[in-house]
Every structure is written in structure tokens, then in C-alpha cells.
Amino acid sequence: MESTKATPTGKYIFGTLGILPQLLCFSEVSGILDFNNVKMAGVKEMDQIQNKALHMALAGHNVLVTGFPGTGKSFVISEIAQNLKLSGKVVAVTATTGKAAQVLQGKIPPASKLQVTTVHKFLGLKDGRYSNEELVSLLQSNESLSTKNKNIKTIDCLIIDEISMLSTKLFEQIECVLSEIRQTPSFGGVQLILSGDFFQLPPVANPSYGDNGSYCFLSRFIRCLHHVQLTEMHRQSEPDLIAAIHQCARGQITEDTFNLIKRLQRTLPPGPKPLKLFAMNLDVEIYNSECLLEMEGI
């Protein structure tokens, strides 16, 4: 694994910062990035790697920002979006789900007037049932999709948050739609800023529409992005807790972390039924129904 080094000229040599073995292909896009002429608006305090990601984006490069929870991915995306807009670019800020879009919207100052939506809604990608050719044809000919067509033709930068849920099929469909409608190869010349954590939620497979749910980093088009992995934890400061978070995310828990979790166990106090957490909505509904049946009638 290589690191990024500063040169006396104020340039950076970008190397490989892979979080998964499949991401080591980012070494193929290594090169010299000149940040001398980058102009930025007032930016909140950032750590060194966050600042690097911002500089790369403002220099016009395609960037993939990854990192564990608490490393400031959404913060960086917000700063990138605001500064790109201030530089005069038309910026589309999107996410892979409605919930992710709502969360990111809450982190962008209202004064920026940037609206976050899902990437499906912004580009008119529908539900995945259409082939690339069919979708391009619809976007070009269907009057009800004229707004989506305009979106595609006018944007300079496309930001997509929570890209762990972006499948290879969808990622390549985005590339096709942008390239075909804008008549320019490689995402239609649109600058891409992607952000997410591949140790969190994976893409949802949809076999009926030919989507096997493979991660977008397996696509050949991912090679057009520079990868920046955020490493400094900003949400927690305790070293043992940070280590536990990283290990749990990777599914590789050491004995020290296991003992830490055991030490945090507490016996629930007597009294009313404690709050229960479930992984699936169905389990919640079943439990709530059982509780309702136990209640006395009025």
C-alpha cells in the first residue's frame, strides 16, 4: 500500500490506497496531480486526507472517497459540493437511497441552495427493468423525461453518496446514459465524486432485471477514479473503541475487542419491558402485534 507524498513543487503523487483487494487496481490511475492553481472558498477545518480529497475534486479529478463510519465522508462530500458550486460548476448531489439523500441534505447548509435527491430520480434511471439502449431511447424521446434529459446535458459534476449500495449494473448504466446522451465517452465527460463504505450495506440484487448485486468497484469503469481513503476518526476519540468499530466492520474481532464488548454488558433494571431492537421491519411488526394482543381491552 502506497501513500501520498508532497513534492517541493506543491504537487502530490497519488498512489494506491485500497480498502479491499479488488480496489488495488487504483494504482493504474496513479499520476501527478497539480493543486497549485486550485481556488477554494472558506472551508471548515479538515484533516490532511480530507483536505487532499477536496483539493483533488476542485482540481477537476474524479474521486472515490471511502472510510469507516466517523471519518467524515459526508462532511467532505458537503464541502466538495459547496466549493464546486461556488467555482461556477453545475453540481448534482445525489445518493443511492432516499434515506441517504435526506441524511446528506441535513449536512449541507441551506444557504448553498444545493438539493439532494436519489441518483435514480435525478437521471431518470427507473427501476432497473430497462436495458441501457432502452433507457437511453426513453430519455431522448419521452416528453415526461425531458427534465431528466436536461439534467444529464447540463451537469458538470455528479456526486453519489452511499455507493456501497450501487451495483455494477447500475454504475455501468449511469456511464452509458451519460456518455450516449452527451455524446462524449467516459461518463459523458461529467466529473464523478463517489463516497461510501464498502463494509456497510451492499447492493440489493434484482435477478428479475439481470442485476446480481455485485459491488460497483468490480466494474471496469471504476478505474477512472482516484481513490482517497479517510482514516482519521472524528466521531470517537477512545483508541480501544475505534479499534473495535474497525474490527466489527471487517468481521475480524480480536480477543481485546471481544473482552471490551463483554465489559460493556449491563443487566437491564427491573420494571417495564425494555426497548428491543430488530434487524428487520417484519420482526418489529410481529413483536408489536404480540404486544398489542397482550394488552387488556378497553
PDB file of C-alpha atoms in Angstrom:
ATOM      1  CA  MET A   1       0.000   0.000   0.000  1.00  0.00           C
ATOM      2  CA  GLU A   2       1.458   3.336  -1.042  1.00  0.00           C
ATOM      3  CA  SER A   3       0.892   6.719   0.464  1.00  0.00           C
ATOM      4  CA  THR A   4       0.574  10.194  -0.952  1.00  0.00           C
ATOM      5  CA  LYS A   5       3.711  12.310  -0.790  1.00  0.00           C
ATOM      6  CA  ALA A   6       4.160  16.048  -1.121  1.00  0.00           C
ATOM      7  CA  THR A   7       6.814  17.282  -3.537  1.00  0.00           C
ATOM      8  CA  PRO A   8       8.752  20.563  -3.284  1.00  0.00           C
ATOM      9  CA  THR A   9       6.668  21.936  -6.197  1.00  0.00           C
ATOM     10  CA  GLY A  10       3.430  21.690  -4.244  1.00  0.00           C
ATOM     11  CA  LYS A  11       2.206  18.711  -6.261  1.00  0.00           C
ATOM     12  CA  TYR A  12       1.106  15.328  -4.976  1.00  0.00           C
ATOM     13  CA  ILE A  13       1.968  11.890  -6.264  1.00  0.00           C
ATOM     14  CA  PHE A  14      -1.144   9.812  -5.783  1.00  0.00           C
ATOM     15  CA  GLY A  15      -0.632   6.138  -5.045  1.00  0.00           C
ATOM     16  CA  THR A  16      -2.758   3.157  -4.090  1.00  0.00           C
ATOM     17  CA  LEU A  17      -4.985   3.357  -1.035  1.00  0.00           C
ATOM     18  CA  GLY A  18      -7.078   0.208  -1.333  1.00  0.00           C
ATOM     19  CA  ILE A  19      -9.596  -0.927   1.285  1.00  0.00           C
ATOM     20  CA  LEU A  20     -10.324  -4.214  -0.450  1.00  0.00           C
ATOM     21  CA  PRO A  21      -8.123  -6.426  -2.646  1.00  0.00           C
ATOM     22  CA  GLN A  22     -10.306  -5.627  -5.655  1.00  0.00           C
ATOM     23  CA  LEU A  23      -9.557  -1.924  -5.246  1.00  0.00           C
ATOM     24  CA  LEU A  24      -5.837  -2.294  -5.791  1.00  0.00           C
ATOM     25  CA  CYS A  25      -6.470  -1.505  -9.464  1.00  0.00           C
ATOM     26  CA  PHE A  26      -6.437   2.178  -8.463  1.00  0.00           C
ATOM     27  CA  SER A  27      -2.648   2.062  -8.779  1.00  0.00           C
ATOM     28  CA  GLU A  28      -3.286   2.126 -12.531  1.00  0.00           C
ATOM     29  CA  VAL A  29      -4.536   5.703 -12.339  1.00  0.00           C
ATOM     30  CA  SER A  30      -1.584   6.956 -10.291  1.00  0.00           C
ATOM     31  CA  GLY A  31      -0.151  10.209 -11.559  1.00  0.00           C
ATOM     32  CA  ILE A  32       0.954  13.698 -10.659  1.00  0.00           C
ATOM     33  CA  LEU A  33      -1.845  15.992  -9.535  1.00  0.00           C
ATOM     34  CA  ASP A  34      -1.182  19.736  -9.651  1.00  0.00           C
ATOM     35  CA  PHE A  35      -3.024  21.682  -6.936  1.00  0.00           C
ATOM     36  CA  ASN A  36      -1.158  24.986  -7.326  1.00  0.00           C
ATOM     37  CA  ASN A  37      -3.966  26.715  -9.231  1.00  0.00           C
ATOM     38  CA  VAL A  38      -6.897  25.427  -7.179  1.00  0.00           C
ATOM     39  CA  LYS A  39      -9.051  28.155  -5.633  1.00  0.00           C
ATOM     40  CA  MET A  40     -11.286  27.397  -2.661  1.00  0.00           C
ATOM     41  CA  ALA A  41     -13.918  29.223  -0.686  1.00  0.00           C
ATOM     42  CA  GLY A  42     -13.807  29.257   3.092  1.00  0.00           C
ATOM     43  CA  VAL A  43     -13.566  25.634   4.232  1.00  0.00           C
ATOM     44  CA  LYS A  44     -14.070  24.263   7.708  1.00  0.00           C
ATOM     45  CA  GLU A  45     -11.113  22.638   9.425  1.00  0.00           C
ATOM     46  CA  MET A  46     -10.151  19.355   7.772  1.00  0.00           C
ATOM     47  CA  ASP A  47      -7.610  16.657   8.450  1.00  0.00           C
ATOM     48  CA  GLN A  48      -4.851  16.122   5.900  1.00  0.00           C
ATOM     49  CA  ILE A  49      -6.541  13.361   3.898  1.00  0.00           C
ATOM     50  CA  GLN A  50      -9.925  15.113   3.858  1.00  0.00           C
ATOM     51  CA  ASN A  51      -8.180  18.215   2.547  1.00  0.00           C
ATOM     52  CA  LYS A  52      -6.486  16.121  -0.134  1.00  0.00           C
ATOM     53  CA  ALA A  53      -9.840  14.785  -1.340  1.00  0.00           C
ATOM     54  CA  LEU A  54     -11.222  18.336  -1.534  1.00  0.00           C
ATOM     55  CA  HIS A  55      -8.201  19.601  -3.476  1.00  0.00           C
ATOM     56  CA  MET A  56      -8.412  16.711  -5.927  1.00  0.00           C
ATOM     57  CA  ALA A  57     -12.104  17.359  -6.564  1.00  0.00           C
ATOM     58  CA  LEU A  58     -11.578  21.089  -7.064  1.00  0.00           C
ATOM     59  CA  ALA A  59      -8.723  20.334  -9.460  1.00  0.00           C
ATOM     60  CA  GLY A  60     -11.283  18.535 -11.638  1.00  0.00           C
ATOM     61  CA  HIS A  61     -10.410  14.911 -10.911  1.00  0.00           C
ATOM     62  CA  ASN A  62     -12.829  12.007 -10.464  1.00  0.00           C
ATOM     63  CA  VAL A  63     -12.625  10.929  -6.825  1.00  0.00           C
ATOM     64  CA  LEU A  64     -13.811   7.956  -4.778  1.00  0.00           C
ATOM     65  CA  VAL A  65     -13.893   8.773  -1.048  1.00  0.00           C
ATOM     66  CA  THR A  66     -14.112   5.804   1.319  1.00  0.00           C
ATOM     67  CA  GLY A  67     -13.647   5.305   5.045  1.00  0.00           C
ATOM     68  CA  PHE A  68     -15.144   3.794   8.159  1.00  0.00           C
ATOM     69  CA  PRO A  69     -18.072   5.467   9.977  1.00  0.00           C
ATOM     70  CA  GLY A  70     -16.954   8.620  11.763  1.00  0.00           C
ATOM     71  CA  THR A  71     -14.125   9.530   9.380  1.00  0.00           C
ATOM     72  CA  GLY A  72     -16.094  12.415   7.850  1.00  0.00           C
ATOM     73  CA  LYS A  73     -17.167  11.177   4.410  1.00  0.00           C
ATOM     74  CA  SER A  74     -20.420  13.159   4.352  1.00  0.00           C
ATOM     75  CA  PHE A  75     -18.618  16.238   5.659  1.00  0.00           C
ATOM     76  CA  VAL A  76     -16.079  16.027   2.827  1.00  0.00           C
ATOM     77  CA  ILE A  77     -18.823  15.492   0.227  1.00  0.00           C
ATOM     78  CA  SER A  78     -20.690  18.527   1.553  1.00  0.00           C
ATOM     79  CA  GLU A  79     -17.576  20.717   1.332  1.00  0.00           C
ATOM     80  CA  ILE A  80     -16.760  19.446  -2.161  1.00  0.00           C
ATOM     81  CA  ALA A  81     -20.307  20.137  -3.382  1.00  0.00           C
ATOM     82  CA  GLN A  82     -20.400  23.662  -1.969  1.00  0.00           C
ATOM     83  CA  ASN A  83     -16.987  24.639  -3.305  1.00  0.00           C
ATOM     84  CA  LEU A  84     -17.579  23.169  -6.753  1.00  0.00           C
ATOM     85  CA  LYS A  85     -20.797  25.175  -6.990  1.00  0.00           C
ATOM     86  CA  LEU A  86     -19.017  28.338  -5.871  1.00  0.00           C
ATOM     87  CA  SER A  87     -16.448  27.733  -8.592  1.00  0.00           C
ATOM     88  CA  GLY A  88     -19.240  28.009 -11.172  1.00  0.00           C
ATOM     89  CA  LYS A  89     -19.928  24.328 -11.860  1.00  0.00           C
ATOM     90  CA  VAL A  90     -23.384  22.777 -12.127  1.00  0.00           C
ATOM     91  CA  VAL A  91     -23.323  20.178  -9.362  1.00  0.00           C
ATOM     92  CA  ALA A  92     -25.798  17.321  -8.898  1.00  0.00           C
ATOM     93  CA  VAL A  93     -25.748  15.954  -5.343  1.00  0.00           C
ATOM     94  CA  THR A  94     -27.338  12.509  -5.134  1.00  0.00           C
ATOM     95  CA  ALA A  95     -27.390   9.340  -3.047  1.00  0.00           C
ATOM     96  CA  THR A  96     -28.345   5.734  -3.711  1.00  0.00           C
ATOM     97  CA  THR A  97     -31.391   5.770  -1.396  1.00  0.00           C
ATOM     98  CA  GLY A  98     -33.971   8.297  -0.255  1.00  0.00           C
ATOM     99  CA  LYS A  99     -32.878   7.969   3.378  1.00  0.00           C
ATOM    100  CA  ALA A 100     -29.227   8.583   2.488  1.00  0.00           C
ATOM    101  CA  ALA A 101     -30.302  11.639   0.478  1.00  0.00           C
ATOM    102  CA  GLN A 102     -32.203  13.010   3.494  1.00  0.00           C
ATOM    103  CA  VAL A 103     -29.215  12.496   5.799  1.00  0.00           C
ATOM    104  CA  LEU A 104     -26.810  14.202   3.393  1.00  0.00           C
ATOM    105  CA  GLN A 105     -29.250  17.082   2.869  1.00  0.00           C
ATOM    106  CA  GLY A 106     -29.149  17.723   6.597  1.00  0.00           C
ATOM    107  CA  LYS A 107     -25.385  18.203   6.455  1.00  0.00           C
ATOM    108  CA  ILE A 108     -25.405  20.760   3.646  1.00  0.00           C
ATOM    109  CA  PRO A 109     -26.065  24.383   4.716  1.00  0.00           C
ATOM    110  CA  PRO A 110     -29.390  25.701   3.353  1.00  0.00           C
ATOM    111  CA  ALA A 111     -27.591  28.825   2.130  1.00  0.00           C
ATOM    112  CA  SER A 112     -25.827  26.728  -0.517  1.00  0.00           C
ATOM    113  CA  LYS A 113     -29.227  26.001  -2.149  1.00  0.00           C
ATOM    114  CA  LEU A 114     -27.994  22.522  -3.076  1.00  0.00           C
ATOM    115  CA  GLN A 115     -30.795  19.953  -3.213  1.00  0.00           C
ATOM    116  CA  VAL A 116     -30.001  16.273  -2.636  1.00  0.00           C
ATOM    117  CA  THR A 117     -32.036  13.603  -4.395  1.00  0.00           C
ATOM    118  CA  THR A 118     -31.597   9.969  -5.363  1.00  0.00           C
ATOM    119  CA  VAL A 119     -29.434   9.225  -8.375  1.00  0.00           C
ATOM    120  CA  HIS A 120     -32.352   7.258  -9.853  1.00  0.00           C
ATOM    121  CA  LYS A 121     -34.665  10.261  -9.706  1.00  0.00           C
ATOM    122  CA  PHE A 122     -32.127  12.786 -10.969  1.00  0.00           C
ATOM    123  CA  LEU A 123     -31.063  10.748 -14.018  1.00  0.00           C
ATOM    124  CA  GLY A 124     -34.403   9.028 -14.666  1.00  0.00           C
ATOM    125  CA  LEU A 125     -32.969   5.537 -14.251  1.00  0.00           C
ATOM    126  CA  LYS A 126     -36.335   3.946 -13.410  1.00  0.00           C
ATOM    127  CA  ASP A 127     -36.351   0.632 -11.513  1.00  0.00           C
ATOM    128  CA  GLY A 128     -33.767  -1.329 -13.474  1.00  0.00           C
ATOM    129  CA  ARG A 129     -36.111  -3.116 -15.865  1.00  0.00           C
ATOM    130  CA  TYR A 130     -34.789  -1.338 -18.961  1.00  0.00           C
ATOM    131  CA  SER A 131     -31.621  -2.196 -20.854  1.00  0.00           C
ATOM    132  CA  ASN A 132     -29.066   0.559 -21.444  1.00  0.00           C
ATOM    133  CA  GLU A 133     -30.294   1.079 -25.008  1.00  0.00           C
ATOM    134  CA  GLU A 134     -33.956   1.178 -23.966  1.00  0.00           C
ATOM    135  CA  LEU A 135     -33.272   3.679 -21.201  1.00  0.00           C
ATOM    136  CA  VAL A 136     -31.286   5.995 -23.473  1.00  0.00           C
ATOM    137  CA  SER A 137     -34.096   5.862 -26.038  1.00  0.00           C
ATOM    138  CA  LEU A 138     -36.708   6.698 -23.387  1.00  0.00           C
ATOM    139  CA  LEU A 139     -34.696   9.634 -22.070  1.00  0.00           C
ATOM    140  CA  GLN A 140     -34.274  11.023 -25.564  1.00  0.00           C
ATOM    141  CA  SER A 141     -37.832  10.557 -26.808  1.00  0.00           C
ATOM    142  CA  ASN A 142     -40.238  10.526 -23.856  1.00  0.00           C
ATOM    143  CA  GLU A 143     -41.577  14.014 -23.154  1.00  0.00           C
ATOM    144  CA  SER A 144     -42.217  13.173 -19.495  1.00  0.00           C
ATOM    145  CA  LEU A 145     -38.468  12.575 -19.065  1.00  0.00           C
ATOM    146  CA  SER A 146     -37.374  15.859 -20.655  1.00  0.00           C
ATOM    147  CA  THR A 147     -36.300  17.222 -17.269  1.00  0.00           C
ATOM    148  CA  LYS A 148     -34.034  14.210 -16.738  1.00  0.00           C
ATOM    149  CA  ASN A 149     -32.590  14.675 -20.219  1.00  0.00           C
ATOM    150  CA  LYS A 150     -31.844  18.311 -19.384  1.00  0.00           C
ATOM    151  CA  ASN A 151     -30.253  17.277 -16.083  1.00  0.00           C
ATOM    152  CA  ILE A 152     -27.897  14.949 -17.904  1.00  0.00           C
ATOM    153  CA  LYS A 153     -26.928  17.501 -20.547  1.00  0.00           C
ATOM    154  CA  THR A 154     -26.285  20.396 -18.171  1.00  0.00           C
ATOM    155  CA  ILE A 155     -24.416  18.928 -15.178  1.00  0.00           C
ATOM    156  CA  ASP A 156     -20.660  19.358 -14.767  1.00  0.00           C
ATOM    157  CA  CYS A 157     -20.275  17.154 -11.695  1.00  0.00           C
ATOM    158  CA  LEU A 158     -22.259  14.185 -10.368  1.00  0.00           C
ATOM    159  CA  ILE A 159     -21.894  13.356  -6.672  1.00  0.00           C
ATOM    160  CA  ILE A 160     -23.214   9.996  -5.439  1.00  0.00           C
ATOM    161  CA  ASP A 161     -23.192   9.185  -1.717  1.00  0.00           C
ATOM    162  CA  GLU A 162     -23.511   5.727  -0.105  1.00  0.00           C
ATOM    163  CA  ILE A 163     -22.110   3.999  -3.173  1.00  0.00           C
ATOM    164  CA  SER A 164     -21.695   0.682  -1.372  1.00  0.00           C
ATOM    165  CA  MET A 165     -25.321   0.128  -2.452  1.00  0.00           C
ATOM    166  CA  LEU A 166     -24.558   0.990  -6.082  1.00  0.00           C
ATOM    167  CA  SER A 167     -24.360  -2.215  -8.134  1.00  0.00           C
ATOM    168  CA  THR A 168     -22.079  -2.820 -11.097  1.00  0.00           C
ATOM    169  CA  LYS A 169     -25.126  -2.937 -13.381  1.00  0.00           C
ATOM    170  CA  LEU A 170     -26.424   0.433 -12.200  1.00  0.00           C
ATOM    171  CA  PHE A 171     -22.970   2.025 -12.246  1.00  0.00           C
ATOM    172  CA  GLU A 172     -22.413   0.945 -15.846  1.00  0.00           C
ATOM    173  CA  GLN A 173     -25.909   2.078 -16.801  1.00  0.00           C
ATOM    174  CA  ILE A 174     -25.099   5.529 -15.442  1.00  0.00           C
ATOM    175  CA  GLU A 175     -21.934   5.547 -17.562  1.00  0.00           C
ATOM    176  CA  CYS A 176     -23.880   4.532 -20.670  1.00  0.00           C
ATOM    177  CA  VAL A 177     -26.671   7.075 -20.181  1.00  0.00           C
ATOM    178  CA  LEU A 178     -24.266   9.976 -19.598  1.00  0.00           C
ATOM    179  CA  SER A 179     -21.988   9.008 -22.483  1.00  0.00           C
ATOM    180  CA  GLU A 180     -24.735   8.368 -25.032  1.00  0.00           C
ATOM    181  CA  ILE A 181     -26.865  11.420 -24.316  1.00  0.00           C
ATOM    182  CA  ARG A 182     -23.908  13.796 -24.010  1.00  0.00           C
ATOM    183  CA  GLN A 183     -22.128  12.137 -26.970  1.00  0.00           C
ATOM    184  CA  THR A 184     -18.864  12.052 -25.034  1.00  0.00           C
ATOM    185  CA  PRO A 185     -17.077   8.912 -23.757  1.00  0.00           C
ATOM    186  CA  SER A 186     -16.315   8.103 -20.103  1.00  0.00           C
ATOM    187  CA  PHE A 187     -19.431   9.256 -18.237  1.00  0.00           C
ATOM    188  CA  GLY A 188     -20.091  11.954 -20.823  1.00  0.00           C
ATOM    189  CA  GLY A 189     -17.168  13.975 -19.538  1.00  0.00           C
ATOM    190  CA  VAL A 190     -19.004  14.562 -16.244  1.00  0.00           C
ATOM    191  CA  GLN A 191     -16.792  14.757 -13.156  1.00  0.00           C
ATOM    192  CA  LEU A 192     -17.633  11.964 -10.688  1.00  0.00           C
ATOM    193  CA  ILE A 193     -17.385  12.229  -6.914  1.00  0.00           C
ATOM    194  CA  LEU A 194     -18.369   8.993  -5.161  1.00  0.00           C
ATOM    195  CA  SER A 195     -18.482   8.357  -1.428  1.00  0.00           C
ATOM    196  CA  GLY A 196     -19.224   5.357   0.745  1.00  0.00           C
ATOM    197  CA  ASP A 197     -18.047   2.446   2.848  1.00  0.00           C
ATOM    198  CA  PHE A 198     -17.964  -0.982   1.213  1.00  0.00           C
ATOM    199  CA  PHE A 199     -18.076  -2.627   4.640  1.00  0.00           C
ATOM    200  CA  GLN A 200     -21.622  -1.324   5.125  1.00  0.00           C
ATOM    201  CA  LEU A 201     -24.804  -2.136   3.174  1.00  0.00           C
ATOM    202  CA  PRO A 202     -24.196  -3.970  -0.130  1.00  0.00           C
ATOM    203  CA  PRO A 203     -26.169  -3.507  -3.373  1.00  0.00           C
ATOM    204  CA  VAL A 204     -29.597  -5.165  -3.467  1.00  0.00           C
ATOM    205  CA  ALA A 205     -29.701  -7.908  -6.088  1.00  0.00           C
ATOM    206  CA  ASN A 206     -32.600  -7.952  -8.549  1.00  0.00           C
ATOM    207  CA  PRO A 207     -32.343 -11.182 -10.578  1.00  0.00           C
ATOM    208  CA  SER A 208     -35.595 -10.401 -12.430  1.00  0.00           C
ATOM    209  CA  TYR A 209     -33.883  -7.435 -14.093  1.00  0.00           C
ATOM    210  CA  GLY A 210     -30.468  -9.036 -14.501  1.00  0.00           C
ATOM    211  CA  ASP A 211     -28.786  -7.372 -11.537  1.00  0.00           C
ATOM    212  CA  ASN A 212     -26.742  -9.824  -9.447  1.00  0.00           C
ATOM    213  CA  GLY A 213     -25.947  -7.193  -6.810  1.00  0.00           C
ATOM    214  CA  SER A 214     -22.192  -7.099  -7.368  1.00  0.00           C
ATOM    215  CA  TYR A 215     -20.292  -4.119  -5.958  1.00  0.00           C
ATOM    216  CA  CYS A 216     -19.649  -1.200  -8.305  1.00  0.00           C
ATOM    217  CA  PHE A 217     -15.896  -1.390  -7.666  1.00  0.00           C
ATOM    218  CA  LEU A 218     -15.880  -4.560  -9.769  1.00  0.00           C
ATOM    219  CA  SER A 219     -16.797  -2.521 -12.849  1.00  0.00           C
ATOM    220  CA  ARG A 220     -14.060  -1.680 -15.345  1.00  0.00           C
ATOM    221  CA  PHE A 221     -15.219   1.944 -15.253  1.00  0.00           C
ATOM    222  CA  ILE A 222     -14.127   2.330 -11.624  1.00  0.00           C
ATOM    223  CA  ARG A 223     -10.566   2.715 -12.900  1.00  0.00           C
ATOM    224  CA  CYS A 224     -11.306   6.272 -13.977  1.00  0.00           C
ATOM    225  CA  LEU A 225     -11.457   7.406 -10.331  1.00  0.00           C
ATOM    226  CA  HIS A 226      -8.728   8.326  -7.872  1.00  0.00           C
ATOM    227  CA  HIS A 227      -9.271   6.626  -4.522  1.00  0.00           C
ATOM    228  CA  VAL A 228      -8.900   8.513  -1.234  1.00  0.00           C
ATOM    229  CA  GLN A 229      -9.442   6.523   1.959  1.00  0.00           C
ATOM    230  CA  LEU A 230     -10.213   8.604   5.044  1.00  0.00           C
ATOM    231  CA  THR A 231      -8.541   7.159   8.120  1.00  0.00           C
ATOM    232  CA  GLU A 232      -8.773   9.698  10.953  1.00  0.00           C
ATOM    233  CA  MET A 233     -11.712   9.071  13.275  1.00  0.00           C
ATOM    234  CA  HIS A 234     -13.605  12.252  14.218  1.00  0.00           C
ATOM    235  CA  ARG A 235     -16.698  10.817  15.915  1.00  0.00           C
ATOM    236  CA  GLN A 236     -14.819   8.933  18.667  1.00  0.00           C
ATOM    237  CA  SER A 237     -11.543   9.521  20.482  1.00  0.00           C
ATOM    238  CA  GLU A 238     -11.075   6.338  22.557  1.00  0.00           C
ATOM    239  CA  PRO A 239      -8.448   4.121  20.825  1.00  0.00           C
ATOM    240  CA  ASP A 240      -9.960   0.827  22.016  1.00  0.00           C
ATOM    241  CA  LEU A 241     -13.468   1.850  20.840  1.00  0.00           C
ATOM    242  CA  ILE A 242     -12.122   2.966  17.449  1.00  0.00           C
ATOM    243  CA  ALA A 243     -10.291  -0.343  17.061  1.00  0.00           C
ATOM    244  CA  ALA A 244     -13.487  -2.212  17.989  1.00  0.00           C
ATOM    245  CA  ILE A 245     -15.501  -0.280  15.370  1.00  0.00           C
ATOM    246  CA  HIS A 246     -12.970  -1.103  12.643  1.00  0.00           C
ATOM    247  CA  GLN A 247     -12.749  -4.762  13.604  1.00  0.00           C
ATOM    248  CA  CYS A 248     -16.515  -5.228  13.820  1.00  0.00           C
ATOM    249  CA  ALA A 249     -16.913  -3.603  10.393  1.00  0.00           C
ATOM    250  CA  ARG A 250     -14.414  -6.035   8.893  1.00  0.00           C
ATOM    251  CA  GLY A 251     -15.795  -9.024  10.796  1.00  0.00           C
ATOM    252  CA  GLN A 252     -12.385  -9.727  12.352  1.00  0.00           C
ATOM    253  CA  ILE A 253     -12.674  -9.272  16.114  1.00  0.00           C
ATOM    254  CA  THR A 254      -9.603  -9.699  18.319  1.00  0.00           C
ATOM    255  CA  GLU A 255      -9.676 -11.026  21.864  1.00  0.00           C
ATOM    256  CA  ASP A 256      -9.138  -7.490  23.241  1.00  0.00           C
ATOM    257  CA  THR A 257     -12.192  -6.198  21.385  1.00  0.00           C
ATOM    258  CA  PHE A 258     -14.275  -9.198  22.461  1.00  0.00           C
ATOM    259  CA  ASN A 259     -13.322  -8.523  26.090  1.00  0.00           C
ATOM    260  CA  LEU A 260     -14.191  -4.828  25.663  1.00  0.00           C
ATOM    261  CA  ILE A 261     -17.667  -5.727  24.412  1.00  0.00           C
ATOM    262  CA  LYS A 262     -18.129  -8.173  27.300  1.00  0.00           C
ATOM    263  CA  ARG A 263     -17.152  -5.457  29.793  1.00  0.00           C
ATOM    264  CA  LEU A 264     -19.835  -3.177  28.370  1.00  0.00           C
ATOM    265  CA  GLN A 265     -22.597  -5.683  29.133  1.00  0.00           C
ATOM    266  CA  ARG A 266     -25.123  -4.465  31.696  1.00  0.00           C
ATOM    267  CA  THR A 267     -28.061  -6.179  33.362  1.00  0.00           C
ATOM    268  CA  LEU A 268     -31.289  -4.419  32.491  1.00  0.00           C
ATOM    269  CA  PRO A 269     -33.037  -2.928  35.533  1.00  0.00           C
ATOM    270  CA  PRO A 270     -36.362  -4.438  36.632  1.00  0.00           C
ATOM    271  CA  GLY A 271     -39.564  -2.753  35.620  1.00  0.00           C
ATOM    272  CA  PRO A 272     -41.366  -2.168  32.303  1.00  0.00           C
ATOM    273  CA  LYS A 273     -40.318  -4.122  29.266  1.00  0.00           C
ATOM    274  CA  PRO A 274     -37.056  -2.755  27.829  1.00  0.00           C
ATOM    275  CA  LEU A 275     -36.788  -1.384  24.309  1.00  0.00           C
ATOM    276  CA  LYS A 276     -35.987  -4.117  21.826  1.00  0.00           C
ATOM    277  CA  LEU A 277     -34.052  -3.689  18.585  1.00  0.00           C
ATOM    278  CA  PHE A 278     -34.682  -5.800  15.496  1.00  0.00           C
ATOM    279  CA  ALA A 279     -32.806  -6.066  12.229  1.00  0.00           C
ATOM    280  CA  MET A 280     -35.890  -6.368  10.017  1.00  0.00           C
ATOM    281  CA  ASN A 281     -39.216  -4.499   9.840  1.00  0.00           C
ATOM    282  CA  LEU A 282     -41.089  -7.790   9.720  1.00  0.00           C
ATOM    283  CA  ASP A 283     -39.722  -8.771  13.130  1.00  0.00           C
ATOM    284  CA  VAL A 284     -40.761  -5.371  14.501  1.00  0.00           C
ATOM    285  CA  GLU A 285     -44.308  -5.816  13.214  1.00  0.00           C
ATOM    286  CA  ILE A 286     -44.578  -9.317  14.674  1.00  0.00           C
ATOM    287  CA  TYR A 287     -43.327  -8.181  18.088  1.00  0.00           C
ATOM    288  CA  ASN A 288     -45.616  -5.121  18.135  1.00  0.00           C
ATOM    289  CA  SER A 289     -48.606  -7.289  17.176  1.00  0.00           C
ATOM    290  CA  GLU A 290     -47.851  -9.704  20.018  1.00  0.00           C
ATOM    291  CA  CYS A 291     -47.666  -6.807  22.478  1.00  0.00           C
ATOM    292  CA  LEU A 292     -50.979  -5.412  21.257  1.00  0.00           C
ATOM    293  CA  LEU A 293     -52.652  -8.810  21.709  1.00  0.00           C
ATOM    294  CA  GLU A 294     -51.396  -8.939  25.319  1.00  0.00           C
ATOM    295  CA  MET A 295     -52.997  -5.606  26.175  1.00  0.00           C
ATOM    296  CA  GLU A 296     -56.288  -5.559  28.022  1.00  0.00           C
ATOM    297  CA  GLY A 297     -59.311  -4.341  26.088  1.00  0.00           C
ATOM    298  CA  ILE A 298     -60.992  -1.101  26.978  1.00  0.00           C
TER     299      ILE A 298
END
